[in-house]
mmCIF file of C-alpha atoms in Angstrom:
data_model
loop_
_atom_site.group_PDB
_atom_site.id
_atom_site.type_symbol
_atom_site.label_atom_id
_atom_site.label_comp_id
_atom_site.label_asym_id
_atom_site.label_seq_id
_atom_site.Cartn_x
_atom_site.Cartn_y
_atom_site.Cartn_z
ATOM 1 C CA MET V 1 24.571 -32.588 11.324
ATOM 2 C CA VAL V 2 27.391 -30.593 10.353
ATOM 3 C CA GLU V 3 26.068 -29.564 6.688
ATOM 4 C CA GLN V 4 22.764 -28.495 8.809
ATOM 5 C CA GLU V 5 24.736 -26.430 11.026
ATOM 6 C CA TRP V 6 26.715 -24.609 8.355
ATOM 7 C CA LEU V 7 23.480 -24.188 6.635
ATOM 8 C CA SER V 8 21.839 -22.382 9.729
ATOM 9 C CA GLU V 9 24.948 -20.376 10.025
ATOM 10 C CA ARG V 10 24.640 -19.363 6.422
ATOM 11 C CA PHE V 11 21.098 -18.390 6.791
ATOM 12 C CA ALA V 12 21.515 -16.256 9.633
ATOM 13 C CA GLU V 13 24.203 -14.355 7.717
ATOM 14 C CA HIS V 14 21.603 -13.497 5.178
ATOM 15 C CA ARG V 15 18.641 -13.343 7.343
ATOM 16 C CA GLY V 16 18.735 -9.656 7.349
ATOM 17 C CA ARG V 17 18.778 -9.029 3.740
ATOM 18 C CA LEU V 18 16.007 -11.588 3.279
ATOM 19 C CA HIS V 19 13.709 -10.045 5.808
ATOM 20 C CA ALA V 20 14.401 -6.591 3.884
ATOM 21 C CA VAL V 21 13.212 -8.441 0.957
ATOM 22 C CA ALA V 22 10.171 -9.991 2.264
ATOM 23 C CA TYR V 23 9.340 -6.233 4.173
ATOM 24 C CA ARG V 24 9.450 -4.332 1.120
ATOM 25 C CA MET V 25 7.610 -6.848 -0.934
ATOM 26 C CA LEU V 26 4.941 -7.329 1.707
ATOM 27 C CA GLY V 27 4.764 -3.931 3.576
ATOM 28 C CA SER V 28 4.393 -5.671 6.839
ATOM 29 C CA ARG V 29 6.979 -6.685 9.664
ATOM 30 C CA GLY V 30 4.872 -9.520 10.823
ATOM 31 C CA GLU V 31 4.296 -10.962 7.300
ATOM 32 C CA ALA V 32 8.012 -10.483 6.265
ATOM 33 C CA GLU V 33 9.101 -12.397 9.292
ATOM 34 C CA ASP V 34 6.671 -15.460 8.557
ATOM 35 C CA ALA V 35 7.976 -15.263 4.806
ATOM 36 C CA VAL V 36 11.807 -15.703 6.187
ATOM 37 C CA GLN V 37 10.739 -18.430 8.663
ATOM 38 C CA GLU V 38 8.950 -20.382 5.890
ATOM 39 C CA ALA V 39 12.046 -19.568 3.550
ATOM 40 C CA TRP V 40 14.103 -21.354 6.405
ATOM 41 C CA LEU V 41 11.958 -24.246 6.702
ATOM 42 C CA ARG V 42 12.089 -24.741 3.204
ATOM 43 C CA VAL V 43 15.925 -24.367 2.938
ATOM 44 C CA SER V 44 16.508 -26.774 5.867
ATOM 45 C CA ARG V 45 14.601 -29.679 4.054
ATOM 46 C CA ALA V 46 16.237 -29.179 0.661
ATOM 47 C CA GLY V 47 19.955 -29.151 0.934
ATOM 48 C CA THR V 48 22.498 -27.015 -0.592
ATOM 49 C CA GLY V 49 24.286 -29.917 -2.803
ATOM 50 C CA GLN V 50 23.451 -28.303 -5.968
ATOM 51 C CA VAL V 51 23.509 -24.662 -4.977
ATOM 52 C CA GLU V 52 26.052 -22.578 -6.736
ATOM 53 C CA ASN V 53 24.873 -19.035 -5.679
ATOM 54 C CA LEU V 54 23.512 -19.460 -2.259
ATOM 55 C CA ALA V 55 22.335 -15.543 -1.862
ATOM 56 C CA GLY V 56 20.464 -15.897 -4.942
ATOM 57 C CA TRP V 57 19.134 -19.090 -3.901
ATOM 58 C CA LEU V 58 17.846 -17.824 -0.701
ATOM 59 C CA THR V 59 16.554 -14.496 -2.359
ATOM 60 C CA THR V 60 14.522 -16.662 -5.054
ATOM 61 C CA ILE V 61 13.012 -18.981 -2.394
ATOM 62 C CA THR V 62 12.179 -16.096 -0.291
ATOM 63 C CA ALA V 63 10.525 -13.927 -3.363
ATOM 64 C CA ARG V 64 8.541 -16.966 -4.390
ATOM 65 C CA ILE V 65 7.062 -17.258 -0.983
ATOM 66 C CA CYS V 66 6.197 -13.696 -0.850
ATOM 67 C CA LEU V 67 4.544 -13.751 -4.343
ATOM 68 C CA ASN V 68 2.431 -16.452 -3.202
ATOM 69 C CA MET V 69 1.343 -14.221 -0.104
ATOM 70 C CA LEU V 70 0.752 -11.278 -2.362
ATOM 71 C CA GLU V 71 -1.327 -13.423 -4.671
ATOM 72 C CA ALA V 72 -3.284 -14.867 -1.514
ATOM 73 C CA ARG V 73 -3.925 -11.003 -0.521
ATOM 74 C CA ARG V 74 -4.911 -10.088 -3.819
ATOM 75 C CA ALA V 75 -7.500 -13.088 -4.058
ATOM 76 C CA ARG V 76 -9.039 -11.964 -0.637
ATOM 77 C CA ARG V 77 -9.410 -8.277 -1.750
ATOM 78 C CA GLU V 78 -11.082 -9.321 -4.806
ATOM 79 C CA GLU V 79 -13.968 -10.808 -2.878
ATOM 80 C CA ALA V 80 -17.242 -9.314 -2.998
ATOM 81 C CA ALA V 81 -17.770 -6.702 -0.068
ATOM 82 C CA GLY V 82 -21.264 -6.157 1.348
ATOM 83 C CA ALA V 83 -22.964 -3.081 2.410
ATOM 84 C CA LEU V 84 -20.776 -0.267 4.097
ATOM 85 C CA PRO V 85 -20.668 -1.418 7.656
ATOM 86 C CA PRO V 86 -20.796 0.592 10.617
ATOM 87 C CA GLU V 87 -17.962 2.915 11.213
ATOM 88 C CA PRO V 88 -15.218 1.443 13.186
ATOM 89 C CA ALA V 89 -12.226 2.803 15.005
ATOM 90 C CA PRO V 90 -9.138 3.747 12.896
ATOM 91 C CA GLU V 91 -7.424 0.826 11.254
ATOM 92 C CA ILE V 92 -4.764 1.444 9.004
ATOM 93 C CA GLY V 93 -3.465 -1.997 7.906
ATOM 94 C CA SER V 94 -0.845 -4.157 9.501
ATOM 95 C CA ALA V 95 2.067 -1.963 9.040
ATOM 96 C CA GLY V 96 2.652 0.605 12.042
ATOM 97 C CA PRO V 97 3.819 4.174 11.584
ATOM 98 C CA GLU V 98 7.581 3.018 12.257
ATOM 99 C CA ASP V 99 7.324 0.487 9.429
ATOM 100 C CA GLU V 100 5.682 2.965 6.982
ATOM 101 C CA ALA V 101 8.444 5.428 7.631
ATOM 102 C CA LEU V 102 11.053 2.915 7.219
ATOM 103 C CA LEU V 103 9.702 1.545 3.989
ATOM 104 C CA ALA V 104 9.210 5.110 2.698
ATOM 105 C CA ASP V 105 12.520 6.012 3.333
ATOM 106 C CA SER V 106 13.827 3.352 1.290
ATOM 107 C CA VAL V 107 11.843 3.500 -1.711
ATOM 108 C CA GLY V 108 9.783 6.818 -1.469
ATOM 109 C CA VAL V 109 6.984 8.545 -0.130
ATOM 110 C CA ALA V 110 3.674 6.651 -0.281
ATOM 111 C CA LEU V 111 5.109 3.928 -2.062
ATOM 112 C CA MET V 112 3.782 1.236 0.083
ATOM 113 C CA VAL V 113 0.174 1.882 -1.036
ATOM 114 C CA VAL V 114 1.315 2.662 -4.551
ATOM 115 C CA LEU V 115 2.887 -1.124 -4.536
ATOM 116 C CA ASP V 116 -0.606 -2.385 -3.260
ATOM 117 C CA THR V 117 -2.202 -1.189 -6.775
ATOM 118 C CA LEU V 118 0.153 -3.544 -8.641
ATOM 119 C CA THR V 119 0.124 -7.083 -9.646
ATOM 120 C CA PRO V 120 1.874 -9.417 -7.374
ATOM 121 C CA ALA V 121 4.309 -10.033 -10.473
ATOM 122 C CA GLU V 122 4.875 -6.387 -11.015
ATOM 123 C CA ARG V 123 5.544 -5.403 -7.244
ATOM 124 C CA LEU V 124 8.162 -8.428 -7.389
ATOM 125 C CA ALA V 125 9.869 -7.190 -10.519
ATOM 126 C CA PHE V 126 9.896 -3.558 -9.350
ATOM 127 C CA VAL V 127 11.056 -4.365 -5.871
ATOM 128 C CA LEU V 128 13.743 -7.025 -6.574
ATOM 129 C CA HIS V 129 15.046 -5.035 -9.573
ATOM 130 C CA ASP V 130 14.983 -1.422 -8.430
ATOM 131 C CA VAL V 131 15.426 -1.808 -4.825
ATOM 132 C CA PHE V 132 17.901 -4.556 -4.449
ATOM 133 C CA ALA V 133 19.526 -4.807 -7.908
ATOM 134 C CA VAL V 134 18.426 -8.559 -8.888
ATOM 135 C CA SER V 135 18.783 -9.179 -12.406
ATOM 136 C CA PHE V 136 15.733 -9.859 -14.674
ATOM 137 C CA GLY V 137 16.958 -13.294 -15.515
ATOM 138 C CA GLU V 138 16.816 -14.160 -11.698
ATOM 139 C CA ILE V 139 13.588 -12.189 -11.465
ATOM 140 C CA GLY V 140 12.033 -14.297 -14.488
ATOM 141 C CA THR V 141 13.128 -17.405 -12.843
ATOM 142 C CA VAL V 142 10.929 -16.562 -9.805
ATOM 143 C CA ILE V 143 8.128 -15.767 -11.678
ATOM 144 C CA ASP V 144 8.247 -18.399 -14.327
ATOM 145 C CA ARG V 145 8.723 -15.655 -17.008
ATOM 146 C CA SER V 146 11.340 -14.493 -19.542
ATOM 147 C CA PRO V 147 14.155 -11.822 -18.559
ATOM 148 C CA ALA V 148 12.345 -9.598 -21.135
ATOM 149 C CA ALA V 149 8.982 -10.032 -19.638
ATOM 150 C CA ALA V 150 10.372 -9.341 -16.040
ATOM 151 C CA ARG V 151 11.682 -6.134 -17.702
ATOM 152 C CA GLN V 152 8.391 -5.156 -18.973
ATOM 153 C CA LEU V 153 6.785 -5.637 -15.642
ATOM 154 C CA ALA V 154 9.448 -3.469 -13.388
ATOM 155 C CA SER V 155 9.062 -1.007 -16.016
ATOM 156 C CA ARG V 156 5.280 -0.753 -15.804
ATOM 157 C CA ALA V 157 5.619 -0.805 -12.082
ATOM 158 C CA ARG V 158 8.135 1.884 -12.396
ATOM 159 C CA ARG V 159 5.638 4.311 -14.192
ATOM 160 C CA ARG V 160 2.864 4.008 -11.517
ATOM 161 C CA VAL V 161 5.544 4.762 -8.978
ATOM 162 C CA ARG V 162 6.661 7.748 -10.835
ATOM 163 C CA GLY V 163 3.110 8.604 -11.032
ATOM 164 C CA ALA V 164 2.765 8.803 -7.385
ATOM 165 C CA ALA V 165 6.061 10.823 -7.192
ATOM 166 C CA GLU V 166 4.249 13.441 -9.458
ATOM 167 C CA ALA V 167 0.954 12.829 -7.307
ATOM 168 C CA SER V 168 2.880 14.067 -4.215
ATOM 169 C CA GLU V 169 3.211 17.638 -5.932
ATOM 170 C CA ALA V 170 -0.232 17.610 -6.232
ATOM 171 C CA ALA V 171 -0.821 16.763 -2.601
ATOM 172 C CA ARG V 172 0.580 20.250 -1.758
ATOM 173 C CA SER V 173 -2.316 21.919 -3.487
ATOM 174 C CA ALA V 174 -4.752 24.259 -2.169
ATOM 175 C CA GLU V 175 -7.485 21.777 -2.447
ATOM 176 C CA ARG V 176 -5.675 19.335 -0.312
ATOM 177 C CA ASP V 177 -5.685 21.790 2.273
ATOM 178 C CA ILE V 178 -9.049 22.100 2.413
ATOM 179 C CA VAL V 179 -9.917 18.621 2.210
ATOM 180 C CA GLU V 180 -7.491 17.894 5.083
ATOM 181 C CA ALA V 181 -9.059 20.887 7.047
ATOM 182 C CA PHE V 182 -12.681 19.314 6.479
ATOM 183 C CA LEU V 183 -11.525 16.073 7.968
ATOM 184 C CA ALA V 184 -9.979 17.524 10.705
ATOM 185 C CA ALA V 185 -12.885 19.472 11.705
ATOM 186 C CA SER V 186 -15.169 16.405 11.229
ATOM 187 C CA ARG V 187 -13.093 14.246 13.512
ATOM 188 C CA SER V 188 -13.209 16.740 16.170
ATOM 189 C CA GLY V 189 -16.684 17.869 15.675
ATOM 190 C CA ASP V 190 -15.720 21.455 14.958
ATOM 191 C CA PHE V 191 -19.230 22.675 13.586
ATOM 192 C CA ALA V 192 -17.826 26.243 13.190
ATOM 193 C CA ALA V 193 -14.829 25.213 11.185
ATOM 194 C CA LEU V 194 -17.026 22.992 9.036
ATOM 195 C CA LEU V 195 -19.167 25.733 8.137
ATOM 196 C CA GLU V 196 -16.483 28.037 7.277
ATOM 197 C CA LEU V 197 -15.234 25.464 4.653
ATOM 198 C CA LEU V 198 -18.655 24.609 3.284
ATOM 199 C CA ASP V 199 -20.384 26.900 0.651
ATOM 200 C CA PRO V 200 -23.608 27.727 1.886
ATOM 201 C CA ASP V 201 -25.334 25.630 -0.980
ATOM 202 C CA ALA V 202 -23.370 22.944 -0.432
ATOM 203 C CA VAL V 203 -24.709 19.441 -0.993
ATOM 204 C CA ALA V 204 -23.627 15.990 0.298
ATOM 205 C CA LEU V 205 -25.548 12.872 -0.429
ATOM 206 C CA GLU V 206 -28.913 14.092 -0.056
ATOM 207 C CA VAL V 207 -28.321 16.409 2.484
ATOM 208 C CA ARG V 208 -28.386 20.361 1.217
ATOM 209 C CA GLY V 209 -26.951 23.480 2.694
ATOM 210 C CA ALA V 210 -23.858 24.157 4.974
ATOM 211 C CA PRO V 211 -25.762 23.731 8.341
ATOM 212 C CA ALA V 212 -27.115 20.205 7.246
ATOM 213 C CA VAL V 213 -23.848 19.136 5.723
ATOM 214 C CA ALA V 214 -21.723 20.287 8.954
ATOM 215 C CA SER V 215 -24.238 18.508 11.152
ATOM 216 C CA PHE V 216 -24.089 15.352 9.202
ATOM 217 C CA PHE V 217 -20.284 14.860 9.000
ATOM 218 C CA ALA V 218 -19.481 16.412 12.693
ATOM 219 C CA GLY V 219 -17.444 13.698 14.343
ATOM 220 C CA ARG V 220 -18.178 10.992 11.581
ATOM 221 C CA ALA V 221 -15.006 10.793 10.074
ATOM 222 C CA GLN V 222 -12.667 9.056 12.370
ATOM 223 C CA ALA V 223 -11.722 6.196 9.908
ATOM 224 C CA ALA V 224 -11.418 8.383 7.026
ATOM 225 C CA ARG V 225 -8.083 9.084 5.435
ATOM 226 C CA LEU V 226 -6.762 12.067 3.222
ATOM 227 C CA ALA V 227 -5.723 10.601 -0.018
ATOM 228 C CA LEU V 228 -5.146 11.392 -3.665
ATOM 229 C CA VAL V 229 -7.564 9.731 -6.084
ATOM 230 C CA ASP V 230 -6.761 9.679 -9.421
ATOM 231 C CA GLY V 231 -4.370 12.090 -8.585
ATOM 232 C CA VAL V 232 -7.148 14.565 -6.933
ATOM 233 C CA PRO V 233 -7.217 15.267 -3.048
ATOM 234 C CA ALA V 234 -10.242 13.378 -1.527
ATOM 235 C CA ALA V 235 -10.710 11.008 1.319
ATOM 236 C CA VAL V 236 -10.780 7.220 1.704
ATOM 237 C CA TRP V 237 -12.478 5.365 4.168
ATOM 238 C CA LEU V 238 -10.946 2.452 5.803
ATOM 239 C CA HIS V 239 -12.682 -0.631 7.165
ATOM 240 C CA ARG V 240 -9.772 -3.166 8.594
ATOM 241 C CA GLY V 241 -7.098 -1.178 6.437
ATOM 242 C CA GLN V 242 -8.949 -1.627 3.322
ATOM 243 C CA PRO V 243 -10.758 1.087 1.276
ATOM 244 C CA ARG V 244 -14.672 0.575 1.422
ATOM 245 C CA ALA V 245 -15.580 4.064 0.347
ATOM 246 C CA VAL V 246 -14.005 7.410 -1.586
ATOM 247 C CA PHE V 247 -15.359 10.783 -0.545
ATOM 248 C CA THR V 248 -14.628 13.196 -3.597
ATOM 249 C CA PHE V 249 -14.888 17.090 -3.129
ATOM 250 C CA THR V 250 -16.044 19.938 -5.466
ATOM 251 C CA ILE V 251 -14.202 22.998 -4.280
ATOM 252 C CA SER V 252 -14.969 26.351 -6.006
ATOM 253 C CA ASP V 253 -13.501 29.781 -4.752
ATOM 254 C CA GLY V 254 -12.128 28.056 -1.745
ATOM 255 C CA LYS V 255 -15.250 26.446 -0.382
ATOM 256 C CA ILE V 256 -16.482 23.271 -0.644
ATOM 257 C CA THR V 257 -19.665 22.769 -2.800
ATOM 258 C CA HIS V 258 -20.219 19.307 -3.414
ATOM 259 C CA ILE V 259 -19.327 15.965 -1.512
ATOM 260 C CA ALA V 260 -19.735 12.500 -3.241
ATOM 261 C CA ILE V 261 -19.359 9.229 -1.888
ATOM 262 C CA ASP V 262 -18.653 6.061 -3.966
ATOM 263 C CA THR V 263 -18.630 2.749 -2.404
ATOM 264 C CA ASP V 264 -18.727 0.403 -5.321
ATOM 265 C CA GLN V 265 -16.062 -1.861 -4.952
ATOM 266 C CA GLY V 266 -15.412 -2.525 -8.626
ATOM 267 C CA ARG V 267 -15.094 1.009 -9.392
ATOM 268 C CA LEU V 268 -12.657 1.433 -6.078
ATOM 269 C CA GLN V 269 -10.387 -1.435 -7.693
ATOM 270 C CA ARG V 270 -9.793 0.626 -10.782
ATOM 271 C CA ARG V 271 -9.158 3.953 -9.004
ATOM 272 C CA GLU V 272 -5.570 5.307 -8.341
ATOM 273 C CA LEU V 273 -5.519 5.414 -4.322
ATOM 274 C CA VAL V 274 -2.537 6.947 -2.534
ATOM 275 C CA LEU V 275 -3.181 7.519 1.108
ATOM 276 C CA LEU V 276 -1.361 10.570 2.412
ATOM 277 C CA HIS V 277 0.112 11.592 5.873
ATOM 278 C CA ASN V 278 0.144 14.659 7.582
ATOM 279 C CA GLN V 279 3.859 14.250 8.423
ATOM 280 C CA GLU V 280 4.963 14.019 4.619
ATOM 281 C CA ARG V 281 4.248 17.501 4.319
ATOM 282 C CA ARG V 282 7.152 20.030 4.300
#
């Protein structure tokens, strides 16, 4: 009983850091709390007789739980999606604006979305090493790989993150301003504003001509989010927080000439998608 009380007190001391690790790995405050709670259940059953580094041991247990959760999440996302469903109310995933702001403040603008493009092992290696300074030896233990392999995973993830930082520069381009204005006009149903943004001969799907395209999109982009798709300003249509369609824009002389839609889930998985937020602009 005394040992259990001691362990409970020590776990409480480390709980804040464990929650931070889980949150940055999972991107969801609720899932992070679930992971920490599961870590406590495992710790309380295991005992600490052979543990030399309690902090490292607790981090390893929590990281393994998060890795399992990430792998399960990835498996669900790889399930085949059906036809594009009716447009729902806006849903942007489990993390709210406060959660997104906290994570972005810790590890960089739009990183939460970039992390979702990494494999679970890459994500774990990057977050543990670059954010929490966990050694590659300890990371290798978590993912059952050598320290050199863990280093390589973190390096690969780091390159993707750097790419996102470079992409944020492209986000301030004139093309982004046009796409953002188009989405805003579409959401509000501002027909005149849509006409102003469209080339007179604009084409979208099978619709031709600015008036027809403006009528088609007016009031229909409630679940669409401004994004960088392969580094280019575009829009992503979300359903239950997951991308189901990508809208790409051809822009010439400041006018939208063509809007294409891609709903192929296989292609969407292979594309670089970075959601953008109006408040990130300076």
